[in-house]
Coordinates of C-alpha atoms in Angstrom, one line a residue:
M1 CA 18.9 166.5 185.7
T2 CA 19.8 166.6 189.3
H3 CA 20.3 169.7 191.5
T4 CA 24.1 169.6 191.1
E5 CA 23.9 169.0 187.3
V6 CA 22.2 172.2 186.5
R7 CA 25.0 174.4 185.0
A8 CA 25.1 178.1 185.7
G9 CA 26.5 181.0 183.7
V10 CA 26.9 184.7 184.4
V11 CA 27.2 187.4 181.8
G12 CA 28.4 190.7 183.2
L13 CA 30.8 190.7 186.2
G14 CA 30.2 194.0 187.9
M15 CA 29.2 194.3 191.5
I16 CA 26.0 192.2 191.1
G17 CA 27.1 189.7 188.4
G18 CA 30.5 189.2 189.9
G19 CA 28.9 188.8 193.3
V20 CA 26.5 186.2 191.9
A21 CA 29.4 184.3 190.4
V22 CA 31.3 184.3 193.7
S23 CA 28.3 183.1 195.6
L24 CA 27.6 180.3 193.1
A25 CA 31.3 179.2 193.3
R26 CA 31.1 179.2 197.1
R27 CA 28.2 176.7 196.9
G28 CA 30.2 174.5 194.6
R29 CA 28.4 175.5 191.4
V30 CA 31.2 177.2 189.6
P31 CA 29.7 179.2 186.8
A32 CA 30.8 179.9 183.2
V33 CA 31.3 183.6 183.0
Y34 CA 31.9 186.4 180.5
D35 CA 32.5 190.2 180.8
I36 CA 33.4 192.7 178.2
R37 CA 36.5 193.4 180.3
P38 CA 39.0 190.6 179.5
K39 CA 40.3 190.2 183.1
A40 CA 37.1 190.9 185.0
A41 CA 37.0 187.3 186.4
D42 CA 40.5 187.4 187.7
A43 CA 39.5 189.1 191.0
L44 CA 36.6 186.8 191.7
P45 CA 37.6 184.0 194.2
G46 CA 36.6 180.5 193.1
V47 CA 35.6 181.6 189.6
D48 CA 37.4 180.2 186.6
G49 CA 38.7 182.3 183.8
Q50 CA 36.1 183.8 181.6
L51 CA 34.9 182.6 178.2
G52 CA 35.1 184.4 174.9
S53 CA 31.5 185.6 174.5
P54 CA 28.0 185.4 175.9
A55 CA 27.3 182.7 173.3
D56 CA 30.1 180.6 174.8
V57 CA 28.5 181.0 178.3
A58 CA 25.2 179.8 176.9
K59 CA 26.7 176.7 175.4
A60 CA 28.2 175.8 178.8
S61 CA 25.1 176.6 180.9
D62 CA 21.5 175.6 181.6
V63 CA 20.7 178.8 183.5
V64 CA 22.4 182.1 182.5
M65 CA 22.2 185.2 184.7
V66 CA 22.5 188.5 182.8
A67 CA 23.7 191.4 184.9
V68 CA 24.4 194.4 182.7
V69 CA 23.7 198.1 183.1
D70 CA 20.9 199.0 180.8
A71 CA 18.4 197.9 178.2
N72 CA 20.8 198.3 175.2
Q73 CA 23.4 196.2 176.9
A74 CA 20.8 193.6 177.7
R75 CA 19.7 193.5 174.1
A76 CA 23.3 193.2 172.9
V77 CA 24.4 190.3 175.2
I78 CA 21.2 188.4 174.8
A79 CA 20.3 188.9 171.1
G80 CA 23.5 190.2 169.6
P81 CA 25.6 188.3 167.0
D82 CA 27.7 186.7 169.8
G83 CA 24.9 186.9 172.4
V84 CA 23.4 184.3 174.6
L85 CA 20.8 183.2 172.0
A86 CA 23.5 182.6 169.4
G87 CA 24.8 179.8 171.6
A88 CA 21.6 178.7 173.2
Q89 CA 20.1 175.2 173.1
P90 CA 16.3 174.8 173.5
G91 CA 15.6 174.6 177.3
L92 CA 18.1 177.2 178.4
T93 CA 16.8 179.7 180.9
V94 CA 17.9 183.4 180.8
V95 CA 17.5 185.3 184.1
L96 CA 17.8 189.0 183.6
L97 CA 19.1 190.8 186.8
S98 CA 19.2 194.3 185.3
T99 CA 16.5 196.8 186.2
I100 CA 15.0 197.9 182.9
A101 CA 11.6 199.0 181.6
L102 CA 8.8 196.4 181.3
P103 CA 8.4 196.8 177.5
V104 CA 12.0 195.7 177.1
V105 CA 11.4 192.8 179.4
H106 CA 8.6 191.5 177.2
E107 CA 10.7 192.2 174.1
L108 CA 13.6 190.1 175.3
A109 CA 11.3 187.4 176.6
Q110 CA 9.7 187.1 173.1
L111 CA 13.1 186.9 171.5
C112 CA 14.0 184.1 173.9
A113 CA 10.7 182.3 173.2
E114 CA 11.5 182.3 169.5
H115 CA 14.6 180.2 170.3
E116 CA 12.8 178.0 172.8
V117 CA 14.7 179.6 175.6
G118 CA 13.0 180.4 178.9
F119 CA 13.1 183.9 180.4
L120 CA 12.8 185.3 183.9
D121 CA 12.9 188.9 185.0
C122 CA 14.7 189.1 188.3
G123 CA 15.2 192.3 190.3
V124 CA 17.8 192.0 193.0
T125 CA 18.5 193.8 196.3
P126 CA 20.7 194.7 198.0
G127 CA 23.4 194.7 195.4
D128 CA 26.3 195.2 197.8
K129 CA 25.5 191.8 199.3
A130 CA 25.7 189.9 196.0
A131 CA 29.0 188.2 196.8
E132 CA 27.7 187.1 200.2
N133 CA 24.8 185.0 199.1
G134 CA 22.9 187.9 200.5
M135 CA 20.5 189.2 197.8
V136 CA 16.8 188.8 197.4
A137 CA 15.8 187.5 194.0
I138 CA 12.6 189.2 192.9
L139 CA 11.2 187.0 190.1
G140 CA 8.6 187.3 187.4
G141 CA 7.9 184.5 185.0
D142 CA 6.2 181.1 184.3
D143 CA 6.1 178.7 187.2
A144 CA 7.7 175.9 185.2
I145 CA 10.7 178.1 184.2
V146 CA 11.1 179.3 187.8
S147 CA 11.1 175.7 189.0
A148 CA 13.8 174.8 186.5
A149 CA 16.0 177.7 187.5
M150 CA 15.4 177.4 191.3
P151 CA 18.5 175.3 192.2
V152 CA 20.7 177.9 190.7
L153 CA 18.8 180.8 192.1
R154 CA 18.9 179.4 195.6
D155 CA 22.7 179.0 195.4
W156 CA 23.3 182.8 195.1
A157 CA 20.1 184.3 196.7
K158 CA 19.3 184.3 200.4
K159 CA 15.6 184.3 199.4
V160 CA 13.7 183.9 196.2
V161 CA 10.4 185.7 195.9
H162 CA 8.3 184.7 192.9
C163 CA 6.0 187.8 192.5
G164 CA 3.9 186.5 189.5
P165 CA 4.0 186.2 185.7
L166 CA 6.5 187.8 183.4
G167 CA 7.2 191.4 184.3
A168 CA 6.1 191.0 188.0
G169 CA 9.6 190.8 189.3
M170 CA 10.8 193.9 187.5
A171 CA 7.6 195.8 188.5
T172 CA 8.3 194.8 192.1
K173 CA 11.9 195.9 191.9
I174 CA 10.9 199.3 190.4
A175 CA 8.4 199.8 193.2
R176 CA 11.1 198.9 195.7
N177 CA 13.3 201.5 194.1
I178 CA 10.6 204.1 194.7
V179 CA 10.7 203.3 198.4
T180 CA 14.5 203.6 198.4
Y181 CA 14.9 206.8 196.4
G182 CA 11.7 208.4 197.7
S183 CA 13.0 207.8 201.3
W184 CA 16.3 209.4 200.4
R185 CA 14.5 212.5 199.1
T186 CA 12.4 212.5 202.3
V187 CA 15.5 212.3 204.4
H188 CA 17.1 215.1 202.4
E189 CA 14.1 217.4 203.0
A190 CA 14.0 216.5 206.7
A191 CA 17.7 217.1 207.2
A192 CA 17.5 220.4 205.3
L193 CA 14.5 221.5 207.4
A194 CA 16.3 220.5 210.7
G195 CA 19.5 222.2 209.6
A196 CA 17.7 225.4 208.7
A197 CA 16.1 225.4 212.1
G198 CA 19.5 225.2 213.7
V199 CA 19.4 221.5 214.5
D200 CA 22.4 219.2 213.7
P201 CA 21.0 216.6 211.2
A202 CA 23.1 214.0 213.2
K203 CA 20.7 214.6 216.1
L204 CA 17.8 213.8 213.8
A205 CA 19.5 210.6 212.8
E206 CA 20.1 209.7 216.4
V207 CA 16.4 210.2 217.2
I208 CA 15.3 208.0 214.3
D209 CA 17.9 205.3 215.0
T210 CA 16.9 205.1 218.6
A211 CA 13.1 205.3 218.1
D212 CA 13.1 202.9 215.2
P213 CA 16.3 200.9 215.0
E214 CA 14.8 198.3 212.7
G215 CA 13.4 200.8 210.2
R216 CA 9.8 199.5 210.7
T217 CA 8.3 203.0 210.1
L218 CA 9.3 202.9 206.5
L219 CA 6.9 200.0 205.7
Q220 CA 4.3 200.7 208.3
L221 CA 1.8 201.9 205.8
L222 CA 2.0 198.5 203.9
R223 CA 1.6 196.6 207.2
M224 CA -1.5 198.6 208.2
R225 CA -3.3 197.4 205.1
D226 CA -5.9 194.7 205.3
A227 CA -6.4 191.6 203.1
A228 CA -8.0 193.8 200.4
G229 CA -4.9 196.0 200.3
E230 CA -6.5 199.0 201.9
I231 CA -6.1 200.7 205.3
P232 CA -9.2 200.1 207.4
E233 CA -11.3 203.2 207.3
A234 CA -11.5 203.6 211.0
L235 CA -7.8 203.5 211.3
G236 CA -7.4 205.9 208.5
R237 CA -9.8 208.4 210.1
K238 CA -7.9 208.1 213.3
I239 CA -4.6 208.9 211.6
E240 CA -5.8 211.6 209.3
P241 CA -6.0 214.6 211.7
L242 CA -2.6 213.8 213.2
M243 CA -1.0 213.4 209.8
S244 CA -2.6 216.5 208.4
K245 CA -1.5 218.5 211.5
D246 CA 2.0 217.3 211.5
L247 CA 2.6 217.9 207.7
A248 CA 1.0 221.3 208.0
A249 CA 3.4 222.2 210.7
A250 CA 6.3 221.0 208.5
W251 CA 5.0 223.2 205.7
D252 CA 4.7 226.2 208.0
L253 CA 8.2 225.8 209.3
A254 CA 9.7 225.2 205.8
A255 CA 7.9 228.3 204.5
E256 CA 9.2 230.4 207.4
L257 CA 12.8 229.2 206.9
G258 CA 12.7 229.2 203.1
V259 CA 13.3 225.5 202.8
D260 CA 11.9 223.7 199.7
I261 CA 10.2 220.4 200.7
P262 CA 8.2 219.3 197.6
L263 CA 7.9 215.7 198.5
A264 CA 6.6 216.5 201.9
D265 CA 4.2 219.0 200.3
V266 CA 2.8 216.3 198.1
A267 CA 2.2 214.2 201.1
R268 CA 0.5 217.1 202.9
T269 CA -1.9 217.6 200.0
R270 CA -2.8 213.9 199.6
V271 CA -3.3 212.7 203.1
R272 CA -6.8 211.2 202.4
D273 CA -5.5 209.5 199.3
T274 CA -2.5 208.1 201.2
L275 CA -4.8 206.7 203.9
D276 CA -7.3 205.2 201.4
L277 CA -10.0 207.4 202.7
P278 CA -12.9 208.3 200.4
L279 CA -13.3 211.9 199.3
E280 CA -16.0 213.7 201.3
Q281 CA -18.7 214.6 198.9
P282 CA -21.9 215.3 200.8
E283 CA -25.0 216.1 198.8
R284 CA -25.1 219.9 198.2
T285 CA -26.8 222.3 196.0
P286 CA -24.8 223.8 193.1
R287 CA -24.5 227.1 195.0
E288 CA -23.3 225.3 198.2
R289 CA -20.7 223.4 196.1
G290 CA -19.5 226.6 194.5
L291 CA -19.2 228.4 197.8
A292 CA -17.3 225.5 199.3
A293 CA -14.9 225.5 196.3
M294 CA -14.5 229.3 196.7
D295 CA -13.4 228.8 200.3
A296 CA -11.0 226.1 199.2
V297 CA -9.5 228.4 196.6
Y298 CA -9.3 231.6 198.6
G299 CA -9.4 230.6 202.2
E300 CA -12.0 229.7 204.8
G301 CA -14.8 232.3 205.0
F302 CA -14.0 234.0 201.6
S303 CA -17.3 233.0 200.2
Q304 CA -19.1 235.2 202.8
N305 CA -18.0 238.1 200.6
M306 CA -20.4 237.0 197.8
P307 CA -23.6 239.1 197.7
G308 CA -26.7 237.3 198.8
D309 CA -28.7 238.6 195.9
S310 CA -29.0 236.2 192.9
T311 CA -28.0 237.6 189.5
P312 CA -27.0 235.7 186.4
F313 CA -23.4 236.8 186.8
T314 CA -23.0 235.9 190.5
D315 CA -24.8 232.6 190.0
T316 CA -22.6 231.6 187.1
T317 CA -19.5 232.7 189.0
T318 CA -20.4 230.6 192.0
E319 CA -22.1 227.6 190.5
H320 CA -20.1 227.1 187.3
L321 CA -16.7 228.8 187.7
F322 CA -16.1 227.6 191.2
G323 CA -18.6 224.8 191.6
E324 CA -17.6 223.0 188.4
V325 CA -14.4 224.4 186.8
W326 CA -12.2 225.0 189.9
A327 CA -13.6 221.8 191.4
R328 CA -12.8 219.6 188.4
P329 CA -10.3 216.7 189.1
G330 CA -8.1 217.2 186.0
L331 CA -5.9 219.8 187.7
S332 CA -5.2 220.6 191.3
I333 CA -6.3 223.9 192.8
R334 CA -2.6 224.8 192.9
D335 CA -2.1 224.1 189.3
R336 CA -5.2 226.1 188.3
R337 CA -4.1 229.0 190.5
L338 CA -0.7 229.1 188.7
L339 CA -2.5 229.4 185.4
V340 CA -4.7 232.2 186.7
L341 CA -1.7 234.0 188.2
G342 CA -0.1 233.9 184.7
A343 CA -3.3 235.4 183.2
T344 CA -3.6 238.1 185.8
A345 CA 0.1 238.9 185.5
A346 CA -0.5 239.5 181.8
L347 CA -3.3 241.9 182.7
G348 CA -1.0 243.9 185.0
R349 CA -3.6 243.7 187.8
P350 CA -1.8 243.6 191.2
D351 CA -5.2 243.6 193.0
L352 CA -6.2 240.3 191.4
V353 CA -2.7 238.9 191.9
R354 CA -3.0 239.8 195.6
I355 CA -6.2 237.8 195.9
Q356 CA -4.8 234.7 194.2
V357 CA -1.6 234.8 196.2
G358 CA -3.5 235.3 199.4
G359 CA -5.4 232.1 198.6
A360 CA -2.2 230.2 197.8
L361 CA -0.7 231.2 201.2
A362 CA -3.9 230.4 203.1
A363 CA -4.0 226.9 201.4
R364 CA -0.2 226.4 202.0
E365 CA 0.2 225.8 198.2
L366 CA 3.2 228.1 197.5
T367 CA 5.9 229.5 199.7
P368 CA 7.0 233.1 199.6
A369 CA 10.2 232.0 197.8
Q370 CA 8.2 230.2 195.1
L371 CA 5.9 233.2 194.6
R372 CA 8.8 235.6 194.2
E373 CA 10.3 233.1 191.7
A374 CA 7.1 233.1 189.8
A375 CA 7.2 236.9 189.5
L376 CA 10.7 236.7 188.0
Q377 CA 9.7 233.9 185.6
L378 CA 6.6 235.8 184.4
A379 CA 8.6 239.0 183.8
Y380 CA 10.1 237.6 180.6
Y381 CA 6.7 236.7 179.2
V382 CA 4.3 239.5 180.3
G383 CA 6.6 242.5 180.2
W384 CA 8.5 244.2 182.9
G385 CA 5.7 246.6 183.7
N386 CA 3.2 243.9 184.2
A387 CA 5.7 241.9 186.2
T388 CA 6.3 244.9 188.4
A389 CA 2.6 245.0 189.1
T390 CA 2.6 241.3 189.8
H391 CA 5.5 241.7 192.2
Q392 CA 3.6 244.4 194.0
G393 CA 0.6 242.2 194.3
I394 CA 2.7 239.3 195.6
E395 CA 4.4 241.5 198.2
A396 CA 1.1 243.0 199.3
A397 CA -0.3 239.5 199.8
L398 CA 2.8 238.4 201.7
A399 CA 2.5 241.4 204.0
D400 CA -1.2 240.6 204.6
F401 CA -0.3 237.0 205.4
T402 CA 2.4 238.0 207.8
Q403 CA 0.1 240.4 209.6
E404 CA -2.6 237.8 210.0
K405 CA -0.2 235.4 211.6
K406 CA 0.7 237.9 214.3

């Protein structure tokens, strides 16, 4: 079969599917098409009227692109009574353009295999360029199936990237979506912080556009990685103090202005992990580990309050409670502190609450607004009297923290 003899079909004529159909028609490969909306093809230049079902599209095609909204629709148009497989001949290739969970990708691929039909998972981006031969096709699947579908794929995609075996295309698209939506959240937090500080967010946009007009900063982390996929340790150690300082400054400003920046706070607490740096774990005695953990929990220098005399109680507190329990990797210190705050609230002990909140503020784990919200939440579970004591402990710790900053 020659390049031009490979017949194309498209099921689902929304922005992406309709755009793919238009791009194929522009290249002279007019596809067979179907959409649940009877007149969906009428507005697509160069595309003939649509057929009666996905099965009819399969009968008229060698490669069928499926561009529907979700997993249930994908199942219906591929494996339903009038679906693609109902009209498929052995050797047909189904290319799924919808972003769905990987288990469903494998489920649909298995159904296709049972009919001797090839299957490719194919994430696409950017969707608004579909009608301009402007999308990247992000493929997962067998090399032979990719090769058979390639003439059709190249007619609607500006670039085809074969990421690996079945599922690799969808996994790459899902990861790509994290970059997109994660950056949106980052921009949201940055704009909120700038606005709260009295800065017009448009000025922030102007600075970013001017400093990085091509958006290279967004992928800078990936480009810094070596052949092994890690940031060289020397480079990571060079960046770490700057990254830590800058994110700490962001947290301080957000706390002062009452702005919630959870994504930035995650970045602040995971700097070493982000930079692929090993956790510093020098050889220490159990007591040294416990005292270091105590300072991490309550603030630098807190461990100096521990008596120098060794007793079973103080040794167990230092070496086991702090050196082992607080230091376990299963929960972050922040998570453990919230649990302890709940327990101390139930005891009605403002003095203990004050200590925990002081540690949270010193470690930049919780903002004043979050701490006050915690008091309100706890009130309905520990009783109003205990919650009042908790509120008093929180306010006392906040006053301490404010005084220390002066």
